[in-house]
Structures are given as structure tokens and as C-alpha cells.
CSV table of C-alpha atoms in Angstrom, one decimal:
chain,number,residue,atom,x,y,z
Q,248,UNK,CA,9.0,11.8,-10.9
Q,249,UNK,CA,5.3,11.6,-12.0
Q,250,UNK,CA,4.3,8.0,-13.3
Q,251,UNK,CA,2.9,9.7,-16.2
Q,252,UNK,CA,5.8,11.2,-17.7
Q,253,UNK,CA,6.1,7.6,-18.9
Q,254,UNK,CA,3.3,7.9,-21.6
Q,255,UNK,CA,5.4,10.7,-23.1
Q,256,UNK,CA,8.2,8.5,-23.5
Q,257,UNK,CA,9.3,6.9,-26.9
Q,258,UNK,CA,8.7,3.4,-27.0
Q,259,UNK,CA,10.9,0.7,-28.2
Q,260,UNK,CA,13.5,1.8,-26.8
Q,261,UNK,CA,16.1,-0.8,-26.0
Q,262,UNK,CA,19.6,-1.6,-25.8
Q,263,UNK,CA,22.1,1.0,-27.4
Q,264,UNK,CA,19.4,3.8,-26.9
Q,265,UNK,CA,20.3,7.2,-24.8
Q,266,UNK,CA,19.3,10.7,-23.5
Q,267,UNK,CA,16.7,11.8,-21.5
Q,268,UNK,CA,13.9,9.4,-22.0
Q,269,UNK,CA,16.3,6.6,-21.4
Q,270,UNK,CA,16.6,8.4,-17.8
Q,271,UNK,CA,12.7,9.0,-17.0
Q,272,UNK,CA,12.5,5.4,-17.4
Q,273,UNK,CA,15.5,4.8,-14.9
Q,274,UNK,CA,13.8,7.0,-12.8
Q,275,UNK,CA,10.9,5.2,-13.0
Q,276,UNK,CA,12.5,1.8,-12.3
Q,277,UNK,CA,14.2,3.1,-9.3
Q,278,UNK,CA,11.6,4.8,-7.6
Q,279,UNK,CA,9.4,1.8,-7.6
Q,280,UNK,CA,12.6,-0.4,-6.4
Q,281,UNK,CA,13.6,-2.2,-9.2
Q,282,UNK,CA,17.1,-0.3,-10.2
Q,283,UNK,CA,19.6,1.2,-7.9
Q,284,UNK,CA,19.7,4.8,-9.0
Q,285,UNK,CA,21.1,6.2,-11.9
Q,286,UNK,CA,25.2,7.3,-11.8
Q,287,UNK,CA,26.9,9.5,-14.7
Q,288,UNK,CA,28.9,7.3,-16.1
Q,289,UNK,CA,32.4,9.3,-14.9
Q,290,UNK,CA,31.1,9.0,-11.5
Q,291,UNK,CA,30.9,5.4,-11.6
Q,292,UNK,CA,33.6,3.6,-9.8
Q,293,UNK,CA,36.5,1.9,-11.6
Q,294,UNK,CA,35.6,-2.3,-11.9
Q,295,UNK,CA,32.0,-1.5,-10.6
Q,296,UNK,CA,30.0,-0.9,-13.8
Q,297,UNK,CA,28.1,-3.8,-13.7
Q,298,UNK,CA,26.8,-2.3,-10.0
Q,299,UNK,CA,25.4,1.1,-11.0
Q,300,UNK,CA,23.0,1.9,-14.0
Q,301,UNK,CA,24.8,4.5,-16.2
Q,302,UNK,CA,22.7,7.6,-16.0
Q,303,UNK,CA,20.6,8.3,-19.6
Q,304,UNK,CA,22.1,4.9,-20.9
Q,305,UNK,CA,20.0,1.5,-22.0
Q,306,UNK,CA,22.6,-0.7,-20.2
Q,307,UNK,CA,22.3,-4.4,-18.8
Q,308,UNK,CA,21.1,-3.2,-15.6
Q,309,UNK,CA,18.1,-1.0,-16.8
Q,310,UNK,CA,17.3,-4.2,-19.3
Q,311,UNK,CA,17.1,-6.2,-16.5
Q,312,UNK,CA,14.7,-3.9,-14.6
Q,313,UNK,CA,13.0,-3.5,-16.9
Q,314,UNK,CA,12.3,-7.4,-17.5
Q,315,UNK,CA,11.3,-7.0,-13.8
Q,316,UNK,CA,8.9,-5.0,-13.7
Q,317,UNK,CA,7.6,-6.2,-16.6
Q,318,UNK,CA,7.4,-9.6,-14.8
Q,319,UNK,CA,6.1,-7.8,-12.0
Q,320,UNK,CA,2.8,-7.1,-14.2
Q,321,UNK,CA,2.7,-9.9,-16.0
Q,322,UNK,CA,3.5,-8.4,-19.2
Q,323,UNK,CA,5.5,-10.2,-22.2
Q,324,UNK,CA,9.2,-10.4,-21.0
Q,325,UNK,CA,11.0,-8.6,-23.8
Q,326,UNK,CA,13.2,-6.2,-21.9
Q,327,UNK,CA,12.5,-3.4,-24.0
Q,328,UNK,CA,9.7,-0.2,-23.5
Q,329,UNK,CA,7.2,-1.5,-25.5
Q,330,UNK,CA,3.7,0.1,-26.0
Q,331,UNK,CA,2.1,-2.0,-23.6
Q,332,UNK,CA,4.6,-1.7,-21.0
Q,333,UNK,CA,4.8,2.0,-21.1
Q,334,UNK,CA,0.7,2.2,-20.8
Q,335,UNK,CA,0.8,0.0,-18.0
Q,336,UNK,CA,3.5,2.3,-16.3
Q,337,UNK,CA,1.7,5.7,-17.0
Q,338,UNK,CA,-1.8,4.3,-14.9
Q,339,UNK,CA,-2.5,5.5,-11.5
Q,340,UNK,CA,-0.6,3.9,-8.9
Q,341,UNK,CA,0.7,3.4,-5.1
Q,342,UNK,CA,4.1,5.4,-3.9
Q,343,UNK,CA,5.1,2.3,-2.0
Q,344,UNK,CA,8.2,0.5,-4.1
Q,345,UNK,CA,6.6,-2.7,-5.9
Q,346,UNK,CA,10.2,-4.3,-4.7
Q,347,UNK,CA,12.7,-4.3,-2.1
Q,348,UNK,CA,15.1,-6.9,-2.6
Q,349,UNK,CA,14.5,-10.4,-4.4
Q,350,UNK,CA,12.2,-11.4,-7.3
Q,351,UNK,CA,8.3,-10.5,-8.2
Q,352,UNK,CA,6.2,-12.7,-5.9
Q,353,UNK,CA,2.8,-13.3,-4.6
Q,354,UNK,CA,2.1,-11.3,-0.9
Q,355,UNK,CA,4.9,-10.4,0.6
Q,356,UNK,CA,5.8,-8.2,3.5
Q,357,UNK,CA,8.0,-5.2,4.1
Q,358,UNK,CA,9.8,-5.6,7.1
Q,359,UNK,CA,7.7,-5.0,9.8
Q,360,UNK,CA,4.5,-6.1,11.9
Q,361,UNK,CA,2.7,-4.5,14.8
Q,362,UNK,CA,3.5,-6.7,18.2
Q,363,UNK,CA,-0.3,-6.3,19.1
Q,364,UNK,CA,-3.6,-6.7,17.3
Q,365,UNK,CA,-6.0,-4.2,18.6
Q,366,UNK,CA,-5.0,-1.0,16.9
Q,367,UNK,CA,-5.9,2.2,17.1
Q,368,UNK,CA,-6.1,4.7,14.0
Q,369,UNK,CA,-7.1,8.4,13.5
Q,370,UNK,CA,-8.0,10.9,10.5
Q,371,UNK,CA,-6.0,13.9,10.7
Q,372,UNK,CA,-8.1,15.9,7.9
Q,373,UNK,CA,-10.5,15.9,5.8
Q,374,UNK,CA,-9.8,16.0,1.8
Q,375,UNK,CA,-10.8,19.2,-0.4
Q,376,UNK,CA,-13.5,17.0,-1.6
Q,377,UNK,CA,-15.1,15.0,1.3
Q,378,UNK,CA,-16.3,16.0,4.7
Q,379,UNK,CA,-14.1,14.5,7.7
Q,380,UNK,CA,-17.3,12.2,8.5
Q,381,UNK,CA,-17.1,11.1,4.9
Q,382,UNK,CA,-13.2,10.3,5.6
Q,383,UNK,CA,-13.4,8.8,9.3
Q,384,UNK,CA,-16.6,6.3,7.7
Q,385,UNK,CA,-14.7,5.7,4.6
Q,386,UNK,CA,-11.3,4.7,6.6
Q,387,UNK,CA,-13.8,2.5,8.9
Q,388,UNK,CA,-15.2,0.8,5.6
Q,389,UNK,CA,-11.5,0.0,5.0
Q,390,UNK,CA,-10.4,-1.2,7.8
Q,391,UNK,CA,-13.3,-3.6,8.5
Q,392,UNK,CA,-11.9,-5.3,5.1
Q,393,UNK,CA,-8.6,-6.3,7.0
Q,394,UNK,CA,-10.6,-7.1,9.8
Q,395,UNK,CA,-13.1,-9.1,8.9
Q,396,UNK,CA,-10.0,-11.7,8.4
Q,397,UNK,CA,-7.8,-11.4,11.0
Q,398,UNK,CA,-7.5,-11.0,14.5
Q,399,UNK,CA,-7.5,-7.4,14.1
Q,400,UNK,CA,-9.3,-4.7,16.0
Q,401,UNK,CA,-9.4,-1.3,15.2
Q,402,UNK,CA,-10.8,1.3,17.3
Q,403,UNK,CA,-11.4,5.1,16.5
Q,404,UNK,CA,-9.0,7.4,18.9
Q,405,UNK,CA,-9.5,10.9,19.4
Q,406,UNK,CA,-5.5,12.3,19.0
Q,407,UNK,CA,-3.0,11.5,16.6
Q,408,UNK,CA,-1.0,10.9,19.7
Q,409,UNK,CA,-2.9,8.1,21.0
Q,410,UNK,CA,-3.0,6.4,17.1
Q,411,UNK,CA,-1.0,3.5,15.6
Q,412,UNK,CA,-2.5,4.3,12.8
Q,413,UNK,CA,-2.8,8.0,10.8
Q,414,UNK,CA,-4.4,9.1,7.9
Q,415,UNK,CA,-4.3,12.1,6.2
Q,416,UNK,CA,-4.6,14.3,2.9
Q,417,UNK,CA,-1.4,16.7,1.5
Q,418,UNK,CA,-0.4,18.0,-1.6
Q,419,UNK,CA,3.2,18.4,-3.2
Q,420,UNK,CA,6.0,18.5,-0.7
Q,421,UNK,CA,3.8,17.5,2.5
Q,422,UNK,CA,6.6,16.8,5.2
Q,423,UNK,CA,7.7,13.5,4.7
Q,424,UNK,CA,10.5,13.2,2.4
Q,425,UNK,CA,8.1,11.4,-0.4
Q,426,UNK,CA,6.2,14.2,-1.9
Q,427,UNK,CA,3.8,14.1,-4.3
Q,428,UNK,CA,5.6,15.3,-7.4
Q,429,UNK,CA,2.4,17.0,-9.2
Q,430,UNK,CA,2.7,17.8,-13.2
Q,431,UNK,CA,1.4,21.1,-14.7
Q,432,UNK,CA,-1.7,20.3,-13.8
Q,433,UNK,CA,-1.2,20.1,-10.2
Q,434,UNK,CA,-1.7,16.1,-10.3
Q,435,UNK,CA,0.5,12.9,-10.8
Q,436,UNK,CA,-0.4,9.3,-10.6
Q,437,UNK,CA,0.8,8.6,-7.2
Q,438,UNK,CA,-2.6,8.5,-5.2
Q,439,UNK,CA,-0.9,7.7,-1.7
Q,440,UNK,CA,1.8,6.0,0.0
Q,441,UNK,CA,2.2,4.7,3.6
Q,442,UNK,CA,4.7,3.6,6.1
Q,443,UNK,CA,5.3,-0.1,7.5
Q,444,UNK,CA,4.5,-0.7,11.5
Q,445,UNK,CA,7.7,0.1,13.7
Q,446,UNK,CA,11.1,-0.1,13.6
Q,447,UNK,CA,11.1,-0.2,9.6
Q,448,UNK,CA,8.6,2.8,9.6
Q,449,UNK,CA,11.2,5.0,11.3
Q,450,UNK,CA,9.2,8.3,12.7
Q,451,UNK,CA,6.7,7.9,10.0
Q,452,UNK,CA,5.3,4.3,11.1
Q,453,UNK,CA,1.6,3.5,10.2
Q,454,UNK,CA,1.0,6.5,8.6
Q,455,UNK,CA,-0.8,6.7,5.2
Q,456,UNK,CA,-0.6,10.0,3.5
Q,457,UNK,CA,-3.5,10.8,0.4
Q,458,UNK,CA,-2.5,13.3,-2.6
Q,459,UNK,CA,-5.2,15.9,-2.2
Q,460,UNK,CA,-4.6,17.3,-6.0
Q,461,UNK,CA,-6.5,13.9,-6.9
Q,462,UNK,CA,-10.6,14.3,-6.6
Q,463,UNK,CA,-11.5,11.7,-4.0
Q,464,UNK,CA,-15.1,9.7,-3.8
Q,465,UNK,CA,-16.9,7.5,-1.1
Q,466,UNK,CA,-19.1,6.4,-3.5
Q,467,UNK,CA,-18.7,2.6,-4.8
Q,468,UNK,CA,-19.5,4.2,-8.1
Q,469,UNK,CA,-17.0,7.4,-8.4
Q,470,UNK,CA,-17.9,9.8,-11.4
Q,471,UNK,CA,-15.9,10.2,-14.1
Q,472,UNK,CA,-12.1,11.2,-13.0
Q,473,UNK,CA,-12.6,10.5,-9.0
Q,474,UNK,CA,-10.6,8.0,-7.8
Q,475,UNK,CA,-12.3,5.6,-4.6
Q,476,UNK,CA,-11.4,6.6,-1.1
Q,477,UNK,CA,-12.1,3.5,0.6
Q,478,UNK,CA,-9.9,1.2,-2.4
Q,479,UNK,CA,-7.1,3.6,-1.7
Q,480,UNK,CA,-7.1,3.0,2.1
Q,481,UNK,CA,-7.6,0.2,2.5
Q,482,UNK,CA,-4.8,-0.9,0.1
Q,483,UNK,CA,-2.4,1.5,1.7
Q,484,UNK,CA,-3.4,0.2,5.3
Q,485,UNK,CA,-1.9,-2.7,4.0
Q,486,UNK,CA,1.5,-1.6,4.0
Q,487,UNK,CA,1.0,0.5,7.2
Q,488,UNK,CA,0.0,-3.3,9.1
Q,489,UNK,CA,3.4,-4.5,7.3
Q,490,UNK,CA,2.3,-5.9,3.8
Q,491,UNK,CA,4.1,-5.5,0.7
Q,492,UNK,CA,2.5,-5.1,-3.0
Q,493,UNK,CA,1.6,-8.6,-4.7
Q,494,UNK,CA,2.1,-9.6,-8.4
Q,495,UNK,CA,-1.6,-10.8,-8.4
Q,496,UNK,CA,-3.5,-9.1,-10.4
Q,497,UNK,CA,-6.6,-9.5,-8.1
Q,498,UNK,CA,-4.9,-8.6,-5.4
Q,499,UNK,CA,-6.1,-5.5,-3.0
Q,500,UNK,CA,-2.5,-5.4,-2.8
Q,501,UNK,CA,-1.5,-4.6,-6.4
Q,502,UNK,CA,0.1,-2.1,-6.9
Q,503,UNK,CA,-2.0,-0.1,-9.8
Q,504,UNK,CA,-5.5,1.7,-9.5
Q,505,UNK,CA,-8.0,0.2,-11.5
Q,506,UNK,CA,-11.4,1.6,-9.9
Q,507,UNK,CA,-12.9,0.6,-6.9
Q,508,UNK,CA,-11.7,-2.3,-5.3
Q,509,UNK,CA,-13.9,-3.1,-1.7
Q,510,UNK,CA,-13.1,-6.8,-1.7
Q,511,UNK,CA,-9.8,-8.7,-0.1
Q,512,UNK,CA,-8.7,-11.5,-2.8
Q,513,UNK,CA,-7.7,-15.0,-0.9
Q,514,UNK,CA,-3.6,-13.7,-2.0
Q,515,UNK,CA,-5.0,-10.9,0.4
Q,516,UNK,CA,-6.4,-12.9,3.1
Q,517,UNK,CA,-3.6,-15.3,2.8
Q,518,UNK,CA,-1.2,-12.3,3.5
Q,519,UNK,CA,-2.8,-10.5,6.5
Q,520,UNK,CA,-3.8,-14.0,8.2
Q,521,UNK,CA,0.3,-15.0,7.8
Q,522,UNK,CA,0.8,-12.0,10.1
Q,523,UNK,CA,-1.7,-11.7,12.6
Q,524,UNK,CA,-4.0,-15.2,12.5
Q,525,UNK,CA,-7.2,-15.6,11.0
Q,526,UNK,CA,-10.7,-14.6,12.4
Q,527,UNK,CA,-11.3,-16.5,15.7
Q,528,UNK,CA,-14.2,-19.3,15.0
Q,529,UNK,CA,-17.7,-17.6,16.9
């Protein structure tokens, strides 16, 4: 579902409420991993209620998502769709889930690392917006972020087939089983997504994939409307070297777009280091 469907939602909506923006925002909770999905309330098993949302129904379990994403964001805990919350839900955003299984935290990590550190990566295309230069020196800029930090290498490889690493631009249904699920206007507010380093990655490890229907910059300053290339890599790198989204607002790793972003916070550093070691001493 697009993220954005949520500003057209009612807010205050609580407990006792029903119909079909009780079910966009059960859509929205599951998506992003904080609510199993939604059952029709026949089709939930006998004795299990308390197991499966009820589809289009404001039960305990949606309250209780709701409170964590809200804790997720650092919002005021009040288990209903307030007007702040459902702002905060309609911004531009990550496709990766905000939560697997557990509680909002500080950096976390997704279930997988890569057993080496010198990586390889490779752009597949360019966007409708940048030249494939612009792309490769914009992934570079990202990339030097992690590895300024770690013991890291990447290196630039010729073939997709000789990558750890792949980036590429796509639009709607692009192949993957996540697709970008543009509005009327073509667009969402899913930027990207990416997959975690092998086994947990399945077929589609350490690859980030970029929604084309956005209008992409490599400028640090991005005119009005563009969103920053080298912010949205290097964040969804992050997941592709086996990091999770934080709860810290400064993060790199957040999960929300706020403008450009070219900096790792220490919630960052702390992250990638725990995985791979910090920089070597010259």
C-alpha cells in the first residue's frame, strides 16, 4: 500500500472504530512489521483471536501496533491515530520493515552479515534523471560513509555477476516480489528497499532497488521535490551489509526521509563497527 494513503485517513480513530480506513492503517502496520496481517474475522480460528488482527476492526492487536510504532518514532504513546501520528506515517520512507520481532530499539541488525570485508558492488542502471556516472559517483559517495568506519572495502566490479553488492532503479512491479505500489500519480513514498547479506537475503541478497517514479538528485542541495541519491544509498546499503532501521532520530538508519543526510551518527558507527570492527589505527 502507498505510505501516503495514510494522510487521507480519519484521525482519531481508536478502539470500537471500523471499515476501510481502520484497514489502510492495518495495512500500514503490517507492512512495516509491526502487526501480523489482517484476517476477516470468520476466517479467524476458533480460541485464536487474540493471535490475528480482525481485518477493518480497531482491536487490541492493532492498538497495540499502533503504540509501537508510535514508540518507534518517538511520538506520544496514546494508541490511537492521532494527527501527529498519521503525518508522521504519510512522509517519505524506507520499504525495509521498521521491526522484525521484539521491541523498538536503538541499531539493530537483520539477520545477516557478510563473512568477508572487502566487497564488491555494481550499478545496474542509470535513473530517468541522472547519468550512470552520476549514479556509480553517488553510490561511491555512499559507500565511503560506511567505510570510512569500518573495516570495509568496497571496490567498483564490472558485472553484476562478480557483485556482492547491486544497485539499481525500477518502477511499479520491478521483479522482486516488493513493488513499488505507485498512486495516481505514478509515485508513493517508498523511495527504496534492499535485501540483507546472505542466507537471510534469499536470491535477492545485497541488492538495493530505487523507485524511478521519484526525481532523484546528487546534489547536497536537491531542488524542490527531488529526493538525495546519495542519503537514500547509503541508508539502504545499510540493510544490504546486514543493519536494521534504528529508533534514533539522528540515525542514517532511521527509517523516514527528511532531506539529505551525508553523515553516519555515532548510533550508526556503533552499528556497522559491531559487525565488521572499526577503522584499523594508520
Amino acid at each position: 500500500m502507498d505510505p501516503r494513503a495514510m494522510s487521507r485517513v480519519s484521525a482519531d480513530i481508536g478502539p470500537q472504530d471500523r471499515g476501510a480506513d481502520v484497514e489502510t492503517l492495518q495495512l500500514f502496520l503490517h507492512r512495516f512489521g509491526y502487526l501480523p496481517a489482517p484476517e476477516p474475522r470468520m476466517a479467524i480460528p476458533l480460541g485464536r483471536a487474540s493471535e490475528f488482527p480482525a481485518q477493518g476492526e480497531f482491536d487490541d492487536q492493532t492498538r497495540q501496533a499502533l503504540t509501537r510504532y508510535q514508540a518507534f518514532r518517538g511520538l506520544a504513546e496514546t494508541g490511537l491515530l492521532d494527527a501527529e501520528t498519521r503525518t508522521t506515517m504519510a512522509k517519505p520512507r524506507c520499504g525495509f520493515p521498521d521491526l522484525f520481532i521484539g521491541v523498538p530499539e536503538a541499531y539493530a541488525f537483520n539477520g545477516g552479515k557478510w563473512s568477508k570485508t572487502d566487497l564488491r558492488f555494481h550499478v545496474l542502471n542509470a535513473s530517468k534523471d541522472l547519468t550512470l556516472e552520476q549514479v556509480r559517483t553517488a553510490v561511491r559517495s555512499a559507500l565511503d560513509l560506511w567505510q570510512a568506519v569500518s573495516m570495509l572495502r568496497f571496490s567498483e566490479t564490472a558485472s553484476a555477476s562478480g557483485a556482492d553488492l547491486t544497485i539499481r532503479f525500477g518502477t511499479g512491479d520491478h521483479g522482486c516480489g516488493h513493488p513499488f505500489t505507485e498512486g495516481a500519480d505514478g509515485k508513493d513514498n517508498v523511495l527504496a528497499h534492499a535485501f540483507p547479506p546472505p542466507p537471510a537475503g534469499g536470491t535477492y541478497a545485497g541488492q538495493t532497488h530505487i523507485d524511478d517514479a521519484d526525481t532523484w538528485s546528487v546534489s547536497a542541495t536537491p531542488k524542490f521535490g527531488a529526493k538525495d541519491l546519495v542519503t537514500v544509498v547509503a541508508h539502504e546499503v545499510g540493510h544490504a551489509l546486514g543493519l536494521s532501521h534504528s529508533n534514533v532520530k539522528t540515525a542514517l538508519m532511521f527509517p523516514d526521509y527528511a532531506g539529505p543526510h551525508r553523515h553516519l551518527d555515532q548510533d550508526d558507527v556503533d552499528a556497522i563497527t559491531a559487525l565488521y570492527g572499526p577503522k584499523a589505527s594508520a
